[in-house]
Amino acid sequence: MTETIALIKSLADRYGRTRDALMPILQGVVEEERYLSDVAMTEIARELDIAAAEVYGTATFYSFLDTVPRGKYVIRVCKTITCDMHGKKRVIEKIEDLLKIKLGETTQDKKFTLLTTNCLGWCHKGPVMLINNTPYPDLNEDKVTEIIMEYIRK
Amino acid sequence: MTKHKQIRIALRNCGVIDPQAIGEYIARDGYQALATCLTKMTPEEVIDQIKKSGLRGRGGGGFPTGLKFEITRKSVSDQKYVVCNADEGDPGAFMDRSILEGDPHSVIEAMAICGYCIGADKGLVYIRAEYPLAIERLKIALEQAREMGLLGKNIFNTGFSFDIELRYGAGAFVCGEETALIHSMEGLRGEPTFKPPFPSVSGYLGKPTNVNNVETFANIPVIINKGAGWFSAIGTEKSKGTKVFALAGKINNVGLIEVPMGTTLREVIYEIGGGIRNGKKFKAVQTGGPSGGCLTEKHLDTPIDYDNLIAAGSMMGSGGMIVMDEDNCMVAVAKFYLDFTVDESCGKCAPCRIGNKRLYELLDKITQGKATMEDISNLKNLCTVIRDASLCGLGQTSSNPVLSTLDNFYDEYIGHVVDHKCAAGQCKALMKYVVIDENCVGCTACARNCPVNAISGEKKQVHFIHQDICIKCGACYDRCKFNAIEIQ
């Protein structure tokens, strides 16, 4: 908790304490802690001197600003039309099978979270997934197995 | 691949230069346009050139870029902003990502030119979090430009100062709408507001803000270097220059192309795109993402420009083209886009929030084979209500995929409703796996692999699939070595 508070203070020092600093601060916290806890959101509100509801309202609007705990590696598989045409469903099933979780869930060891997202801009090389900040295009069942196994070993 | 139909303006450096070396950009006339503007031209002259070039916004709206610059210039304020909209979110579009990853300096240079034109010393790039590599490349490019004195104070000793800051999106499609984008940068929920006032008058932090898309910016240095006349000689009467299209879907050559406005769909799909995959039959191409519609066989020879696409019931959008073949069910395609819209609607106005959800449910009912003709007429009604009553572009255009498929593929809708058949064989609920008696040798492979024991039959006897138990997983179809199972 003290770590979170210190993190928020340093982010506010860096981005300022005006309303337009809110997004960079929220993103900074997610980057470090993988999600925005209630403690983090109330602390940000205090730091910027705005209502906690305002922080919560902004945070919950954006799909990349998670308000529930996420794994160390967040896997986001593109679910839009061309990735679907080229076998996104089988890729997701393979990941579910490998990690023993369903879509939307986090593994027990808090290492992986499996989500879908809208277009990642790799429509010519679908299906594609994003693991934290790295895109992996041209997926099939074999390739996704290889990638996930590599992360499991990490 | 036939290349002669293509002219690369926005993509001129993509794949040619090392995007992480500013020297390579400069070697290809990079920052030449900025130097010309700052040292030899007044802001009015630059705006005049851009107006004469006929450049229109490439993000989809098609608003004349020079005019936008002029309006922002004329707005009186102590502070103005240049914003680059890099929140490309249309399914099927990836040109902005490619430009930012392959040629970030072209956007930086153009933003500085825009700053000079409108009288702004600050630029912001709003880029989506889904594009980590583009963010990385932009950061490197900005740093290099600052080191070379191409950004910062007193550029080229002219007294003009300009710098650019990055702002990141966080996974909200609606933030591509300019007022929503501005609110997001202000730290608010990314909800659109009513226009006017336009951002050119009152935008970021209430100051005049010029918002343009990545591809639009990438065109500007070339217009300055080669002249408005050169640029406006390319294209059609009302749409000048080139357009980048992202080809994806059931087409042989996927990826980005850049063709003069007025190129026909036939040239794009068959000559550049190499035709439909696996020798299948062309059915439609979806342009403009969730805001656009389908173009069909009858539109193949229509020259592509802003106005023709709108007349054909679609729109340019940001330039994504998703090609469909005979195996794509058009009702399912429409449903797909509505699923996207329901996901991405910000929820501020009721027609979009509730209407699209109902629209999705109707389409779902149709693909389940449970709809009536009354549902089809409700579908049409609802589409027009959502279009007319929604607050922003997202809602106003969200029914386009439905309206255009209704227009062009009405018989497919009727097929689902009246005959309970999906001609493309894509709608699972309407599919039936059946054994072809003549081909079945009774090997039992299907029965052994059926996860719900829906197949009965003795060894070496013809098998039978019990439709009431079948879950349509297709395992039997995949396992049968004798082509004895067909999908009806």
XYZ file of C-alpha atoms in Angstrom, chain B residues 166-453:
288
model
C 2.609 11.854 -26.807
C -0.715 10.889 -25.252
C -1.859 7.322 -25.067
C -5.275 5.878 -25.615
C -6.447 3.055 -23.417
C -8.570 0.832 -25.585
C -11.661 2.832 -26.493
C -12.671 2.941 -30.156
C -14.928 5.970 -29.718
C -11.854 8.089 -28.881
C -11.150 8.215 -32.612
C -14.035 10.710 -32.707
C -12.319 14.062 -32.304
C -14.334 15.501 -29.434
C -14.052 12.197 -27.547
C -10.325 12.150 -28.251
C -9.952 15.624 -26.793
C -11.906 14.676 -23.679
C -9.715 11.644 -23.240
C -6.608 13.839 -23.371
C -8.190 16.089 -20.797
C -8.455 13.139 -18.427
C -12.191 12.661 -18.841
C -14.250 9.721 -20.039
C -13.875 9.492 -23.794
C -17.403 10.583 -24.577
C -18.158 12.768 -27.609
C -19.947 16.081 -27.328
C -22.170 17.892 -29.749
C -20.536 19.892 -32.556
C -20.413 22.896 -32.984
C -18.289 24.202 -31.391
C -15.774 22.395 -33.560
C -12.320 21.716 -32.134
C -10.921 24.328 -34.546
C -12.745 26.884 -32.423
C -12.795 25.257 -29.005
C -10.877 22.030 -28.519
C -8.228 20.780 -26.116
C -8.562 22.681 -22.812
C -11.035 24.963 -24.589
C -8.398 26.258 -27.014
C -8.527 26.126 -30.834
C -7.244 22.720 -31.868
C -6.495 21.358 -35.298
C -7.150 17.621 -35.361
C -5.984 15.576 -38.322
C -5.362 11.933 -38.941
C -1.951 10.310 -39.458
C -2.325 9.645 -43.184
C -3.528 13.205 -43.826
C -0.420 14.592 -42.142
C 1.865 12.221 -44.060
C 0.654 13.778 -47.342
C 1.474 17.361 -46.392
C 5.296 17.486 -46.770
C 4.974 16.062 -50.300
C 2.382 18.669 -51.236
C 4.752 21.444 -50.148
C 7.765 19.891 -51.888
C 6.100 19.000 -55.180
C 3.429 21.679 -55.273
C -0.334 21.738 -55.035
C -0.660 21.410 -58.804
C 1.267 18.132 -58.891
C -0.906 16.707 -56.114
C -4.235 17.845 -57.490
C -3.442 16.327 -60.889
C -3.806 12.930 -59.225
C -7.252 11.614 -58.397
C -10.813 12.551 -59.303
C -12.631 15.864 -59.507
C -13.576 16.078 -55.853
C -11.094 13.660 -54.272
C -7.477 14.500 -54.942
C -4.314 12.547 -54.430
C -4.044 8.947 -53.386
C -5.585 6.791 -50.702
C -3.984 4.033 -48.721
C -6.116 0.939 -48.421
C -5.549 -2.008 -46.161
C -6.466 -5.211 -47.926
C -7.454 -8.095 -45.704
C -9.800 -11.033 -45.676
C -10.250 -13.575 -48.458
C -7.870 -12.028 -50.928
C -4.565 -13.343 -52.259
C -2.337 -10.329 -51.654
C -3.034 -8.816 -48.279
C -1.404 -5.683 -46.912
C -1.276 -2.000 -47.695
C -1.705 -0.446 -51.105
C -1.744 3.176 -52.174
C -3.663 4.051 -55.307
C -4.877 7.273 -56.913
C -8.414 8.266 -55.954
C -10.726 7.035 -58.681
C -9.147 3.617 -59.041
C -11.882 1.022 -59.410
C -12.596 -1.747 -56.974
C -11.926 -4.268 -59.744
C -8.384 -2.968 -60.181
C -7.820 -3.058 -56.438
C -9.151 -6.556 -55.910
C -8.110 -8.381 -59.066
C -5.024 -6.586 -60.349
C -3.347 -5.425 -57.154
C -4.970 -7.823 -54.727
C -4.471 -10.819 -57.001
C -8.089 -11.967 -56.781
C -9.945 -14.093 -54.279
C -8.205 -16.780 -52.268
C -8.513 -20.411 -53.295
C -10.239 -19.496 -56.541
C -13.482 -18.761 -54.729
C -16.111 -16.340 -55.945
C -16.038 -12.678 -54.898
C -19.035 -11.721 -52.853
C -18.484 -8.329 -51.274
C -15.946 -5.987 -49.829
C -16.585 -4.180 -46.594
C -15.125 -0.686 -46.546
C -15.194 1.883 -43.786
C -15.245 -0.606 -40.930
C -18.231 -0.545 -38.578
C -19.327 2.781 -40.074
C -19.252 1.593 -43.649
C -21.043 -0.879 -45.770
C -20.597 -3.574 -48.331
C -19.760 -3.066 -51.966
C -20.707 -5.888 -54.269
C -20.172 -7.181 -57.780
C -22.206 -4.310 -59.238
C -19.862 -1.759 -57.676
C -16.690 -3.338 -59.066
C -16.263 -0.691 -61.745
C -17.157 2.312 -59.608
C -14.192 4.674 -59.214
C -13.354 4.808 -55.512
C -13.580 8.264 -53.988
C -15.330 9.858 -51.018
C -18.541 10.712 -52.827
C -18.948 7.541 -54.880
C -18.551 5.357 -51.829
C -21.213 7.287 -49.957
C -23.523 7.090 -52.974
C -22.980 3.324 -52.975
C -24.122 3.107 -49.353
C -20.692 2.703 -47.821
C -17.973 5.165 -46.911
C -14.249 5.675 -47.249
C -13.622 5.404 -43.545
C -9.970 5.115 -42.833
C -9.484 2.748 -45.744
C -9.845 -0.774 -44.451
C -11.092 -3.215 -47.078
C -12.200 -6.608 -45.923
C -12.888 -8.936 -48.798
C -15.588 -11.584 -48.450
C -16.092 -14.666 -50.585
C -19.047 -16.988 -51.105
C -18.447 -18.654 -47.728
C -19.209 -15.483 -45.798
C -22.763 -15.035 -44.581
C -23.646 -11.369 -44.907
C -26.075 -11.438 -41.999
C -23.281 -12.787 -39.838
C -20.985 -10.045 -41.127
C -23.503 -7.372 -40.135
C -23.882 -9.064 -36.750
C -20.135 -9.019 -36.317
C -19.950 -5.266 -36.795
C -22.856 -4.687 -34.457
C -21.139 -6.778 -31.820
C -18.191 -4.408 -32.223
C -20.394 -1.312 -31.979
C -22.225 -2.579 -28.901
C -18.836 -3.167 -27.310
C -17.478 0.240 -28.229
C -20.525 2.492 -27.827
C -19.674 4.908 -25.030
C -23.201 4.769 -23.661
C -23.787 8.473 -23.476
C -26.784 8.704 -25.820
C -29.676 6.265 -25.677
C -30.182 5.600 -29.423
C -26.651 4.262 -29.719
C -26.433 2.559 -26.332
C -29.799 0.794 -26.408
C -30.566 0.845 -30.118
C -27.444 -0.960 -31.195
C -27.931 -3.589 -28.534
C -31.458 -4.233 -29.833
C -30.153 -4.252 -33.385
C -27.619 -6.877 -32.403
C -30.305 -8.988 -30.752
C -32.464 -8.859 -33.880
C -29.541 -9.949 -36.041
C -28.742 -12.711 -33.606
C -32.338 -13.897 -33.801
C -32.072 -13.971 -37.591
C -28.871 -16.009 -37.576
C -30.521 -18.418 -35.134
C -33.359 -18.897 -37.603
C -35.911 -17.675 -35.074
C -36.850 -14.349 -36.655
C -40.057 -13.375 -38.447
C -40.683 -10.961 -41.299
C -41.846 -8.460 -38.719
C -38.355 -8.532 -37.248
C -36.917 -7.564 -40.629
C -39.129 -4.491 -40.831
C -38.287 -3.621 -37.218
C -34.648 -3.975 -38.115
C -34.986 -1.429 -40.907
C -36.906 1.004 -38.718
C -34.464 0.763 -35.885
C -31.548 1.401 -38.246
C -32.966 4.714 -39.378
C -33.847 5.787 -35.837
C -30.314 5.112 -34.601
C -28.854 6.893 -37.611
C -31.003 9.991 -37.178
C -30.976 10.294 -33.394
C -27.424 9.448 -32.304
C -25.055 12.080 -30.986
C -21.804 11.276 -32.765
C -20.434 9.610 -35.843
C -20.243 6.218 -34.191
C -23.983 5.959 -33.649
C -24.963 7.825 -36.788
C -23.143 5.297 -38.939
C -23.378 2.127 -36.868
C -26.395 0.868 -38.776
C -24.645 1.169 -42.158
C -23.410 -2.436 -42.189
C -27.002 -3.583 -41.639
C -28.596 -1.193 -44.123
C -26.104 -1.973 -46.844
C -26.354 -5.743 -46.434
C -30.148 -5.419 -46.384
C -29.900 -3.478 -49.622
C -27.492 -5.764 -51.385
C -28.252 -9.158 -49.876
C -31.928 -8.996 -48.981
C -32.465 -12.537 -50.230
C -29.938 -13.835 -47.693
C -31.928 -12.262 -44.862
C -35.104 -13.790 -46.273
C -33.326 -17.130 -46.588
C -32.566 -17.098 -42.877
C -36.057 -16.008 -41.865
C -38.338 -17.912 -44.237
C -36.375 -20.987 -45.306
C -34.228 -21.215 -42.152
C -31.204 -21.596 -44.378
C -27.831 -19.905 -44.387
C -26.657 -20.063 -47.995
C -23.020 -19.538 -47.012
C -23.161 -22.262 -44.392
C -21.748 -20.008 -41.711
C -24.643 -19.730 -39.269
C -24.217 -22.710 -37.011
C -27.755 -22.806 -35.716
C -29.039 -23.287 -39.249
C -26.534 -25.926 -40.217
C -27.205 -29.615 -40.352
C -24.599 -32.352 -40.569
C -25.971 -35.372 -42.429
C -24.517 -38.660 -43.600
C -24.464 -39.300 -47.349
C -25.658 -42.898 -47.435
C -23.836 -43.850 -50.669
C -20.444 -42.749 -49.378
C -20.629 -44.119 -45.836
C -18.659 -47.350 -45.403
C -19.457 -47.750 -41.723
C -15.907 -47.201 -40.448
C -17.328 -45.768 -37.178
C -14.731 -42.970 -37.112
C -17.444 -40.343 -36.822
C -19.354 -42.124 -34.083
C -16.192 -42.657 -32.040
C -15.225 -39.009 -32.280
C -18.609 -37.484 -31.625
C -18.348 -35.768 -28.222
C -22.075 -36.082 -27.498
C -22.764 -39.547 -28.947
